[in-house]
PDB file of C-alpha atoms and ligand atoms in Angstrom:
ATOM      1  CA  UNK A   1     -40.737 -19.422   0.231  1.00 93.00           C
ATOM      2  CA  UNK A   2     -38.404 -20.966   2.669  1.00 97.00           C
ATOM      3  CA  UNK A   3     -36.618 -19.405   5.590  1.00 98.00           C
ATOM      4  CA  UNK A   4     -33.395 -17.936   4.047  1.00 98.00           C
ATOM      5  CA  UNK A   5     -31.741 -18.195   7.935  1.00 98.00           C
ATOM      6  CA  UNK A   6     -32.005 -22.236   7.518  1.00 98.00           C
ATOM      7  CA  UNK A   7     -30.530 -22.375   3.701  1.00 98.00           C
ATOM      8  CA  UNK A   8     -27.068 -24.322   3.500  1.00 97.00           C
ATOM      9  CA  UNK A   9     -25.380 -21.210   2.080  1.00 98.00           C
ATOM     10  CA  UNK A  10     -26.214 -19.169   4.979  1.00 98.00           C
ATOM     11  CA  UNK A  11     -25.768 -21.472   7.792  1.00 98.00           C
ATOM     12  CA  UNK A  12     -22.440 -22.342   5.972  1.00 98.00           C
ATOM     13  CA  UNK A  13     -21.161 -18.904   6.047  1.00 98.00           C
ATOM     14  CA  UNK A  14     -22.061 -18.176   9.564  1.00 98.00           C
ATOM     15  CA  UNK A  15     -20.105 -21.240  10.959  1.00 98.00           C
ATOM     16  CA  UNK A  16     -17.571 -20.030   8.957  1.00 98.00           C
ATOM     17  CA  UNK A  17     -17.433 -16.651  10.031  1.00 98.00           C
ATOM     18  CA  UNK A  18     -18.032 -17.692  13.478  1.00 98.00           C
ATOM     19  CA  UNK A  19     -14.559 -20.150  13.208  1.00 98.00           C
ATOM     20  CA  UNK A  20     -12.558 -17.359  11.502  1.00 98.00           C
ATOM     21  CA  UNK A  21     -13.021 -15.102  14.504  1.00 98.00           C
ATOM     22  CA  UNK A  22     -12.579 -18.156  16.829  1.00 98.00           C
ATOM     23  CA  UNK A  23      -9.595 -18.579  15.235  1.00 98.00           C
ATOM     24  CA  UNK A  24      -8.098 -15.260  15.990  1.00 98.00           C
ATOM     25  CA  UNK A  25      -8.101 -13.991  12.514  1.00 98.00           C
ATOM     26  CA  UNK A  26     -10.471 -11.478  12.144  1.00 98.00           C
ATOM     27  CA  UNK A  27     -10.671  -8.766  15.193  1.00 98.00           C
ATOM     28  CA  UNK A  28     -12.629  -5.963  15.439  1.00 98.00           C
ATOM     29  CA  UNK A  29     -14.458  -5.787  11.870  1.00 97.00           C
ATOM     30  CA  UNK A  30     -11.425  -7.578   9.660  1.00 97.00           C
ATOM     31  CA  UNK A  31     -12.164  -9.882   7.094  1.00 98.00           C
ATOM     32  CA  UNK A  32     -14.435 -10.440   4.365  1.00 98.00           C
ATOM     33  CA  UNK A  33     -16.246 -13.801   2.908  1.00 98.00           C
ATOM     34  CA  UNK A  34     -17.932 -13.836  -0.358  1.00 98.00           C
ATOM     35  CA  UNK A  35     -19.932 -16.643  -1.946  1.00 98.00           C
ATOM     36  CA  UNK A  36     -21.417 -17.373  -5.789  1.00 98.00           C
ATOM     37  CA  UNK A  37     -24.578 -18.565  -5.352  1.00 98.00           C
ATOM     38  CA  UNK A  38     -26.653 -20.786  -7.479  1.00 96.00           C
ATOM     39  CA  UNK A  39     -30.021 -18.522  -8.443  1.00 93.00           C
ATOM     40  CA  UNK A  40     -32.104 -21.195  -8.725  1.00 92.00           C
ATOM     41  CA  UNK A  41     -31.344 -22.352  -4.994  1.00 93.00           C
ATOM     42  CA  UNK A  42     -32.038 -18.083  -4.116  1.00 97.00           C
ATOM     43  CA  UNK A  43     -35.050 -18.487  -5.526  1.00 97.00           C
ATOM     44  CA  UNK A  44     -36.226 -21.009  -3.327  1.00 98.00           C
ATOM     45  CA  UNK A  45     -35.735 -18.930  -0.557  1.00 98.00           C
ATOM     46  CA  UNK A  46     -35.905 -15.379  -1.791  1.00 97.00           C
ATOM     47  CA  UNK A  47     -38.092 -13.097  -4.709  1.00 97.00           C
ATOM     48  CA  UNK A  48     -34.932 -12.613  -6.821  1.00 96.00           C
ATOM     49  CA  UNK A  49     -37.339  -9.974  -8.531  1.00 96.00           C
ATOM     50  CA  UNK A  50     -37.695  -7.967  -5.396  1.00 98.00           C
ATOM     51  CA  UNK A  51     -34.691  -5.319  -5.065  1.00 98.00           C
ATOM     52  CA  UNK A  52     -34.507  -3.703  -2.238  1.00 98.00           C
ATOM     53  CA  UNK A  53     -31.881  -1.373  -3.145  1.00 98.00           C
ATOM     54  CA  UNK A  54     -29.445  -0.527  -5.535  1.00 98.00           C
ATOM     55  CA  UNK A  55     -25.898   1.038  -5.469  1.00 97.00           C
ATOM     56  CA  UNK A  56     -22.486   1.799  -7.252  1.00 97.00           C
ATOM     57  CA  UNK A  57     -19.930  -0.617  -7.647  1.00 97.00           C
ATOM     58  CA  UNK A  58     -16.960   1.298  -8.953  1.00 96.00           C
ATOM     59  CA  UNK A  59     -15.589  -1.284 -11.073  1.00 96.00           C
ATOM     60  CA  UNK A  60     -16.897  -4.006 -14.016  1.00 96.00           C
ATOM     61  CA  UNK A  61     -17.227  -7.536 -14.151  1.00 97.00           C
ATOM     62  CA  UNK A  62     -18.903  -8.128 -17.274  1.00 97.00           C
ATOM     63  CA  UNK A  63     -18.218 -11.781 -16.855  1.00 97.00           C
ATOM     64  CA  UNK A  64     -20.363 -12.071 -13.525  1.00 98.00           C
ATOM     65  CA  UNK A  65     -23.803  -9.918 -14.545  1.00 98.00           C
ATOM     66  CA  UNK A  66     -26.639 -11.393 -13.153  1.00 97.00           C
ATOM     67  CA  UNK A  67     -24.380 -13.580 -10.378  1.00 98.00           C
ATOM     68  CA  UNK A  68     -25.500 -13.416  -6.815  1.00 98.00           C
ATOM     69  CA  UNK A  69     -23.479 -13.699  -3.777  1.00 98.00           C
ATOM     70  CA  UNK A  70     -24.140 -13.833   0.000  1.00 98.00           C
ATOM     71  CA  UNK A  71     -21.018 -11.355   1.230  1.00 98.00           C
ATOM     72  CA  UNK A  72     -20.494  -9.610   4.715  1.00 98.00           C
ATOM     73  CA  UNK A  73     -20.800  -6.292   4.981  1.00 98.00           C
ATOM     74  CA  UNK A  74     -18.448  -3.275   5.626  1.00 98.00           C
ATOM     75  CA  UNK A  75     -17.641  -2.392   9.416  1.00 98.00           C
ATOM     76  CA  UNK A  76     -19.257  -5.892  10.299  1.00 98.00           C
ATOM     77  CA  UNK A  77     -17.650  -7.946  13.557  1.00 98.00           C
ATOM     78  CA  UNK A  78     -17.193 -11.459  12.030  1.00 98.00           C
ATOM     79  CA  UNK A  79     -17.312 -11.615  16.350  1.00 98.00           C
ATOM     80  CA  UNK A  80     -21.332 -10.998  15.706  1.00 98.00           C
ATOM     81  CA  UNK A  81     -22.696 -12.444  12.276  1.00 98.00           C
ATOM     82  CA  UNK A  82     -23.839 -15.648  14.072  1.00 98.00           C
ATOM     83  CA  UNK A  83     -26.018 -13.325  16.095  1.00 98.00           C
ATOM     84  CA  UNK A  84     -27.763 -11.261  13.539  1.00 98.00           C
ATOM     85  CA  UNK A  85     -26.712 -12.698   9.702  1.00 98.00           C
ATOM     86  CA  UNK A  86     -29.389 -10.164   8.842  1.00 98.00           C
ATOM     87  CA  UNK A  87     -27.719  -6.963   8.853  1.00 98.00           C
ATOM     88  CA  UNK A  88     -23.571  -7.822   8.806  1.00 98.00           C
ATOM     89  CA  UNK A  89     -24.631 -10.106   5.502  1.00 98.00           C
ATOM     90  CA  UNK A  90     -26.461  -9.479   2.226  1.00 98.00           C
ATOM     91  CA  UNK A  91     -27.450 -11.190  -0.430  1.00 98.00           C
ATOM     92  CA  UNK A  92     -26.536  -8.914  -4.010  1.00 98.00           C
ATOM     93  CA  UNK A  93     -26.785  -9.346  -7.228  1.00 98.00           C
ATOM     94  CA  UNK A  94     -24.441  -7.656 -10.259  1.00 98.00           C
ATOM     95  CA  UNK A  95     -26.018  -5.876 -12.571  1.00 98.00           C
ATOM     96  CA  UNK A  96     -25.186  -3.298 -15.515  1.00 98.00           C
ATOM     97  CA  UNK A  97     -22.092  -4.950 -16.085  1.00 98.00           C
ATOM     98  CA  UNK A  98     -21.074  -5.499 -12.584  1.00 97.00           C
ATOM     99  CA  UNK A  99     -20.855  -1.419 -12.124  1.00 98.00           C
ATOM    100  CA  UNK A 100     -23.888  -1.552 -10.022  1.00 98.00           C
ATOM    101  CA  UNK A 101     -24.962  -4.115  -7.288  1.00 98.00           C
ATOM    102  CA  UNK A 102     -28.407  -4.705  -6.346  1.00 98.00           C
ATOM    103  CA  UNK A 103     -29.621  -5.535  -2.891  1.00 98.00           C
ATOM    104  CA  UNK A 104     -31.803  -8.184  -2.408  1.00 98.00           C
ATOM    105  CA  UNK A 105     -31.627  -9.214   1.061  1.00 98.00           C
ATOM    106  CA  UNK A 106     -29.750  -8.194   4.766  1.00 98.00           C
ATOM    107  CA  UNK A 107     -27.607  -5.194   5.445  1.00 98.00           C
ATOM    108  CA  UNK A 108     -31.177  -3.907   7.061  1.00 98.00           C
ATOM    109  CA  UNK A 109     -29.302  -1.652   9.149  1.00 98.00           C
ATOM    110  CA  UNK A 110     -28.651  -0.089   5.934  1.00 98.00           C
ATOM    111  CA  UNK A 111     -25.166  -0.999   5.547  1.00 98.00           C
ATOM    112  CA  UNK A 112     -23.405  -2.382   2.293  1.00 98.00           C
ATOM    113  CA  UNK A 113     -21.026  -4.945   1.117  1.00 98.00           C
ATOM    114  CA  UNK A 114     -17.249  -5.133   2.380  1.00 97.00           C
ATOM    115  CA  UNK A 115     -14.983  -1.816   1.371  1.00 96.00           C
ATOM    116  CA  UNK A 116     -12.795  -5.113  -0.600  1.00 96.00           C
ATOM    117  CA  UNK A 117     -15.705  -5.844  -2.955  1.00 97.00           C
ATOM    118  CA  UNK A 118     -13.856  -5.216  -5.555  1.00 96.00           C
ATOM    119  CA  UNK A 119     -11.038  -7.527  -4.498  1.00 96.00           C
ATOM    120  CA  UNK A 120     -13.434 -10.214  -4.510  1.00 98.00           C
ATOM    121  CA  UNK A 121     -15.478  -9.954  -7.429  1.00 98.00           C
ATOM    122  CA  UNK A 122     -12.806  -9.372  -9.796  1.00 97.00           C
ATOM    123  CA  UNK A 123     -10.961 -12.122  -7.241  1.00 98.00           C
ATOM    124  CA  UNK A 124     -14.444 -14.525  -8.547  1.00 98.00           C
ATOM    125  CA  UNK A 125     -14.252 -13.843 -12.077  1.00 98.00           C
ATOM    126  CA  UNK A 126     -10.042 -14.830 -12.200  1.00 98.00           C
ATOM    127  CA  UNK A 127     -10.603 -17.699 -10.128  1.00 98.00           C
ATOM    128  CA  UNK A 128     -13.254 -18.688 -12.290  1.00 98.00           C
ATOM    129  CA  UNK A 129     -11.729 -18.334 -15.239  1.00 97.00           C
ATOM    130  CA  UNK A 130      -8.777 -21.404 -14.010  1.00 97.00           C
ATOM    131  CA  UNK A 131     -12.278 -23.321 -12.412  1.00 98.00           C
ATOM    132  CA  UNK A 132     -15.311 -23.259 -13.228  1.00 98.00           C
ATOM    133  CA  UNK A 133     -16.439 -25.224  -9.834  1.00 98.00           C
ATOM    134  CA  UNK A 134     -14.534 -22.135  -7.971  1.00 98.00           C
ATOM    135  CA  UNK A 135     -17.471 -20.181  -5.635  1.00 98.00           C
ATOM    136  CA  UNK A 136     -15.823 -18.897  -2.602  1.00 98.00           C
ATOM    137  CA  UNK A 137     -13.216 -15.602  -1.746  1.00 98.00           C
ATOM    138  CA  UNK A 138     -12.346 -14.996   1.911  1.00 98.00           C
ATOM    139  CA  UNK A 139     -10.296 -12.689   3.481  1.00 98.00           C
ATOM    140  CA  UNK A 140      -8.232 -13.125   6.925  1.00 98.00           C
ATOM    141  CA  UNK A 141      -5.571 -12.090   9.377  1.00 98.00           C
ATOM    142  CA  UNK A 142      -4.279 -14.677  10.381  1.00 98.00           C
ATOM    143  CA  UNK A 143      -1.429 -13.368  12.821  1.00 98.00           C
ATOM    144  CA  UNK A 144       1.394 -16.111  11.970  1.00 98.00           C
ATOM    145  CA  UNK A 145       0.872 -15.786   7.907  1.00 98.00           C
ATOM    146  CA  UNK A 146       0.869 -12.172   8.718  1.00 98.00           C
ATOM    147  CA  UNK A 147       4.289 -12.176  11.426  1.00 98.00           C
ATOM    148  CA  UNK A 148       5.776 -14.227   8.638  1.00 98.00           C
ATOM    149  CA  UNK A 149       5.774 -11.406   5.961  1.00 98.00           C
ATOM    150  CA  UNK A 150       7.870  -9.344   8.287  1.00 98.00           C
ATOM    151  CA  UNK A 151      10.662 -11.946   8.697  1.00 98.00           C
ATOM    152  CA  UNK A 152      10.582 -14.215   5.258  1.00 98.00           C
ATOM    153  CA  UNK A 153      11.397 -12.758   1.459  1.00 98.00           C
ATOM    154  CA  UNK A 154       8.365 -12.367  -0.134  1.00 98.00           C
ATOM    155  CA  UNK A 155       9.721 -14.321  -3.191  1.00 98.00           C
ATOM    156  CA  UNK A 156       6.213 -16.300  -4.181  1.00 98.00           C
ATOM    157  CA  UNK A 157       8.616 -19.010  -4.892  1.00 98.00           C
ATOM    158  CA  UNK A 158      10.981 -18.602  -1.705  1.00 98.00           C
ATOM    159  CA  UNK A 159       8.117 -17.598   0.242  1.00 98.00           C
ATOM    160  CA  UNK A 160       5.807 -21.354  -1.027  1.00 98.00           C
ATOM    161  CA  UNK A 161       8.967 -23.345  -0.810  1.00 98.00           C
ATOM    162  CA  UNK A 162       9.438 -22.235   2.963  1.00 98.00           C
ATOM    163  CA  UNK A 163       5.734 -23.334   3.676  1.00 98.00           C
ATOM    164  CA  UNK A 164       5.777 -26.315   2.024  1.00 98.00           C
ATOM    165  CA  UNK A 165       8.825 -27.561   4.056  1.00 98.00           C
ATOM    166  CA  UNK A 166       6.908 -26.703   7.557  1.00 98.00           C
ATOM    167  CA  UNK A 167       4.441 -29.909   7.024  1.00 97.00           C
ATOM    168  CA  UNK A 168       3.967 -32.448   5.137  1.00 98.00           C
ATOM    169  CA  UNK A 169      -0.058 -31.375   4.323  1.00 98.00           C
ATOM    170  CA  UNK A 170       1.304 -28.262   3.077  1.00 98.00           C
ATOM    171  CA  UNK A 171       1.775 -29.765  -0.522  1.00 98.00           C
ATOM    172  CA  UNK A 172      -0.806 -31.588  -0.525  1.00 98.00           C
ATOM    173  CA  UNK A 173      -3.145 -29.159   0.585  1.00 98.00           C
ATOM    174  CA  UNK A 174      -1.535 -25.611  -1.894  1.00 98.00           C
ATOM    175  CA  UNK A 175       0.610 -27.488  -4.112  1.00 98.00           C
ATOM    176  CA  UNK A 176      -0.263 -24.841  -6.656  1.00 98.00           C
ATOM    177  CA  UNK A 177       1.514 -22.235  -4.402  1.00 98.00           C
ATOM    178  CA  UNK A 178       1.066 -18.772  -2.896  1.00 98.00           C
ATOM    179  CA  UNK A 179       0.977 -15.673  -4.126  1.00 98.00           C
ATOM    180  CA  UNK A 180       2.664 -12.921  -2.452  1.00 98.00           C
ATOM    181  CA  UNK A 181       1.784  -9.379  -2.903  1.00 98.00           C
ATOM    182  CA  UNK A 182       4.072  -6.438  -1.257  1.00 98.00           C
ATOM    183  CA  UNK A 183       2.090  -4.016   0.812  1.00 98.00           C
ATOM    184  CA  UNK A 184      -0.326  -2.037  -0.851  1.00 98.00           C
ATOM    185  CA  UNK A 185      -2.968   0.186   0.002  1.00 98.00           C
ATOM    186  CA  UNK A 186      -6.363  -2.278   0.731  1.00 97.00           C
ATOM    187  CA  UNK A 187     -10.203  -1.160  -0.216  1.00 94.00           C
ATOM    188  CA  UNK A 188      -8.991  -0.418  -3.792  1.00 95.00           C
ATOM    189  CA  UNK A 189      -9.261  -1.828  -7.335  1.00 94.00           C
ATOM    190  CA  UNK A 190      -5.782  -1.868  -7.819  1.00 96.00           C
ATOM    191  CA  UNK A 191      -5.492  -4.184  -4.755  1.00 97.00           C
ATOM    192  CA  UNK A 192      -8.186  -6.137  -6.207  1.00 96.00           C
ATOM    193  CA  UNK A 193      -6.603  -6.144  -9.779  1.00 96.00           C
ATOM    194  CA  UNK A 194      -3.203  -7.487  -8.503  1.00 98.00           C
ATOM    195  CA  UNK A 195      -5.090 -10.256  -6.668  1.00 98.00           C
ATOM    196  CA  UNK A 196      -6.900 -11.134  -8.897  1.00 98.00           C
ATOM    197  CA  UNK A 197      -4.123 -11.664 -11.348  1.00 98.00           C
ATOM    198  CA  UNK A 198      -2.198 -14.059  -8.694  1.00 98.00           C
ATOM    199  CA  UNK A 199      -5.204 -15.897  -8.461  1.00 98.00           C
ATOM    200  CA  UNK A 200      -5.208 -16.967 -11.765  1.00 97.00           C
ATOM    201  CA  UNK A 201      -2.422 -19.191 -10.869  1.00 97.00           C
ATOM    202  CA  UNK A 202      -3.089 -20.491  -7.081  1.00 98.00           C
ATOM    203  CA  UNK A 203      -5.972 -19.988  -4.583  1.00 98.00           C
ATOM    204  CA  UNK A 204      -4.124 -18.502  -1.879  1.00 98.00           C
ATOM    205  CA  UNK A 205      -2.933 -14.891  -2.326  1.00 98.00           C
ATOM    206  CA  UNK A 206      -0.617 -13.232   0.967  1.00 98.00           C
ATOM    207  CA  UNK A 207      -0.961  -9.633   1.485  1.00 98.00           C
ATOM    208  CA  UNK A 208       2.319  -8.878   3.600  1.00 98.00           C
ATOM    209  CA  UNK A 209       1.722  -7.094   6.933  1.00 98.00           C
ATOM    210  CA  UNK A 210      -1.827  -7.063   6.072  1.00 98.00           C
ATOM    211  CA  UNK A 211      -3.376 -10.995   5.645  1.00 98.00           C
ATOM    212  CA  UNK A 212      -4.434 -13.407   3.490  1.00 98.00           C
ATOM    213  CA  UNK A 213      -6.746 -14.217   0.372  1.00 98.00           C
ATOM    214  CA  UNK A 214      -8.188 -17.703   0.029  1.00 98.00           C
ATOM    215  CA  UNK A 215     -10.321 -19.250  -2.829  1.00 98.00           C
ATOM    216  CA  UNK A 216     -11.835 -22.680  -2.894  1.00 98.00           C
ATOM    217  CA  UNK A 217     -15.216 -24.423  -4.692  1.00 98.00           C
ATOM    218  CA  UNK A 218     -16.697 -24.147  -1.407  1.00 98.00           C
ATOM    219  CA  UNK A 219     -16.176 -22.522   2.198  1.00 98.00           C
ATOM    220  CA  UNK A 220     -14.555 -25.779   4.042  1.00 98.00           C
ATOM    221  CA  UNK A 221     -11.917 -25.880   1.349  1.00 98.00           C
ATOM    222  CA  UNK A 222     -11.491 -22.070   1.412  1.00 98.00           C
ATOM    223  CA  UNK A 223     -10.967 -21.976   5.068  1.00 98.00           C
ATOM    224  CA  UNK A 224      -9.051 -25.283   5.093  1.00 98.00           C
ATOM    225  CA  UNK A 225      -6.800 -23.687   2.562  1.00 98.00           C
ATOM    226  CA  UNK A 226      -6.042 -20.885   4.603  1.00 98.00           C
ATOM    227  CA  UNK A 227      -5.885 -23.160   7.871  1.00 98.00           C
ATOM    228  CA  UNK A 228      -3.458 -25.203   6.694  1.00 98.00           C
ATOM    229  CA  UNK A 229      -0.863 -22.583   5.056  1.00 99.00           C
ATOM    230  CA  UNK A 230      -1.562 -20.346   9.045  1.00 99.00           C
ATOM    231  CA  UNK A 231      -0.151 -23.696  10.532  1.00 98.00           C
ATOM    232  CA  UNK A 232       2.933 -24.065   8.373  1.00 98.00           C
ATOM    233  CA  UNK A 233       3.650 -20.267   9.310  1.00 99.00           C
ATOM    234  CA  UNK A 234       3.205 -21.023  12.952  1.00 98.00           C
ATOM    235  CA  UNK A 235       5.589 -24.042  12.338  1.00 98.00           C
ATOM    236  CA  UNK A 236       8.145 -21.485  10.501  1.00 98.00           C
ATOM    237  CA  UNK A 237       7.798 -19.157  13.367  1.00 98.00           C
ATOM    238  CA  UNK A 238       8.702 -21.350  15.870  1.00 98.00           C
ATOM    239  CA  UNK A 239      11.760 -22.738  14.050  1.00 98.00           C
ATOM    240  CA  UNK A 240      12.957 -20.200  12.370  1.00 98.00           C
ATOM    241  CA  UNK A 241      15.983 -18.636  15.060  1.00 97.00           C
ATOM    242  CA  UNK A 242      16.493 -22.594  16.131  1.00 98.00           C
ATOM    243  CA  UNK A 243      19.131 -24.824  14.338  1.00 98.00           C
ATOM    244  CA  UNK A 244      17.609 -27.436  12.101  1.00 96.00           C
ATOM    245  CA  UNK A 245      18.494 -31.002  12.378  1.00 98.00           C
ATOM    246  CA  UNK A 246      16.009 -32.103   9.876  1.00 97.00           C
ATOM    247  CA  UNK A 247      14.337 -30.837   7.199  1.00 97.00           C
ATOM    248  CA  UNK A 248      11.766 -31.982   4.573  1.00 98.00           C
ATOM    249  CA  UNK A 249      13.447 -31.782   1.177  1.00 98.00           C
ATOM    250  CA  UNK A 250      12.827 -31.337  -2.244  1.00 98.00           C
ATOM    251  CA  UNK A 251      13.399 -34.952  -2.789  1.00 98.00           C
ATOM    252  CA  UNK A 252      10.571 -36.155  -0.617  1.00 98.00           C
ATOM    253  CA  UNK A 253       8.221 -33.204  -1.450  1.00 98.00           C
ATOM    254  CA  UNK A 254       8.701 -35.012  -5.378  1.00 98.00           C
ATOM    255  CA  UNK A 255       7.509 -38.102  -3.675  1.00 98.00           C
ATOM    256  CA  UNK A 256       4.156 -37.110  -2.280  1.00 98.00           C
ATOM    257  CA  UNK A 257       4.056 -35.026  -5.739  1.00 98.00           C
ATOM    258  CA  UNK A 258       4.422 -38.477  -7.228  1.00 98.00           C
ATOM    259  CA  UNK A 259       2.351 -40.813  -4.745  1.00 98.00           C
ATOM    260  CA  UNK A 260      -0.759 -38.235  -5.095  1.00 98.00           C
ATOM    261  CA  UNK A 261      -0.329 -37.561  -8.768  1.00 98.00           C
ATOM    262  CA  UNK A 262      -0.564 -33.892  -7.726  1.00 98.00           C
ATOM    263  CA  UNK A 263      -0.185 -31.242  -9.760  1.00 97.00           C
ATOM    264  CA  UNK A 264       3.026 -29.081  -8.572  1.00 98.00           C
ATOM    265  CA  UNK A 265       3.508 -25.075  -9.309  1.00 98.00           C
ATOM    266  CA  UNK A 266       5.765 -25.354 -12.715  1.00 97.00           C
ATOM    267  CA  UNK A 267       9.164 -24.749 -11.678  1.00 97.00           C
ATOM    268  CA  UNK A 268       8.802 -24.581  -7.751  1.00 98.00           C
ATOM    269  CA  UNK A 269      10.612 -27.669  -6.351  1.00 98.00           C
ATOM    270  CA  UNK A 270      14.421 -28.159  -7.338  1.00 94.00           C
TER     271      UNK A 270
HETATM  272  O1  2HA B 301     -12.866  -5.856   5.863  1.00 92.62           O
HETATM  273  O2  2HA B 301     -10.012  -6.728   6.428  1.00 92.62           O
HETATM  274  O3  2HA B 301      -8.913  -5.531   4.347  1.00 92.62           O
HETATM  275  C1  2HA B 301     -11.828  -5.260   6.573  1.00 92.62           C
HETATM  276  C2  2HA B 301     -10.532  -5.704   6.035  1.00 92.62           C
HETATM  277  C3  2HA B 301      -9.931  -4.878   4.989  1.00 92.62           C
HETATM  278 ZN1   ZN B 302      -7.975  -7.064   5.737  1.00 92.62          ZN
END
């Protein structure tokens, strides 16, 4: 059996963790990162027949029995999991219809998966459902995204539009858009369910005056995702009491459309 601390998964998610708190978005123990993981490649580094524990979901995803995924845990620093993986992640597997999750390595403090579990596995199974390649949910708060939900409509439309016009990347990086949810109560399904059902359309859902959700087939383009949609809020916030001279415009946003052959959110540009 191999040494689960060198597998590409896990030294993955620990970079990534470590760069989300270098980044400023995730103090004290915010944030979450989940990621599907091929069982065959578990099994090379883990006895996917060995549970270690077992506990209560409090929600289905029939869709995603059997699925594994290396997640962080609850109350975890994202400032620490590069200094002991072993008990801020674990590796769990859904079972009994995904009302039950079974441990089958970390959290050896005996700690458990992120209080937004549910938010990501039902956040898995609708991202899935639009890709197939999909694999990655993180969670962030990234303070400019986050500033920007106190100052901008949260209009998906009005809210993507305003984005896309801070860079040109923006476009080209989310042209299928951002969802925008008002501010709800977090750790819940319901949080989880109206996630979820953005990101059936795009792979980037805001939580105003709480964070973000990102999805992506793997953690570079979830992070990236996120990354890129934090700078065009920074942009916004730095513009937004000065008078413009220029502006990008719906014109030339049709143009990278065109030169990329990307595929736009129906009905977004004028
Ligand atoms: O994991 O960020 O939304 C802590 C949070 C809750
Ligand atoms: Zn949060």
């Amino acid at each position: 059996m191999k040494d689960i601390l060198t597998a590409p998964f896990m030294t993955e998610m620990i970079r990534t963790a470590a760069l989300m708190y270098d980044h400023g978005w995730d103090e004290r123990n915010s944030g979450n990162i989940s990621l599907l993981l091929d069982e065959t490649q578990v099994g090379e580094y883990l006895d996917t027949g060995r549970v270690l524990r077992t506990f209560p979901t409090g929600f289905t995803a029939p869709g995603l029995e059997g699925r594994c995924f290396l997640v962080t845990g609850t109350g975890k620093y994202f400032k620490n999991i590069r200094y002991r993986p072993e008990t801020d992640l674990g590796v769990v597997r859904l079972t009994r219809g995904g009302a039950a999750a079974e441990l089958l390595w970390g959290f050896s403090d005996g700690g458990t998966v992120t209080s937004e579990f549910a938010t990501h596995i039902l956040s898995h199974a609708a991202r899935l459902s639009a890709d197939p390649d999909s694999r990655v949910i993180l969670h962030a708060h990234p303070p400019n995204l986050l500033a920007m939900t106190f100052v901008h409509s949260l209009d998906e439309r009005e809210f993507t539009r305003t984005l896309w016009q801070m860079c040109t990347e923006c476009i080209m990086v989310f042209p299928d858009g951002v969802g925008v949810l008002p501010w709800m109560l977090c750790g819940t399904n319901e949080i989880g369910k109206a996630t979820a059902a953005r990101l059936r359309a795009a792979r980037l859902v805001v939580w105003a005056q709480h964070g973000v959700y990102g999805a992506g087939r793997d953690l570079d383009e979830a992070f990236g995702l996120v990354e890129t949609a934090e700078k065009g809020a920074e942009i916004y916030l730095k513009i937004a009491h000065l008078p413009r001279l220029a502006a990008i415009t719906d014109a030339q946003l049709r143009q990278i459309e065109k030169h990329y052959g990307l595929t736009v959110r129906e009905g977004w540009l004028d």
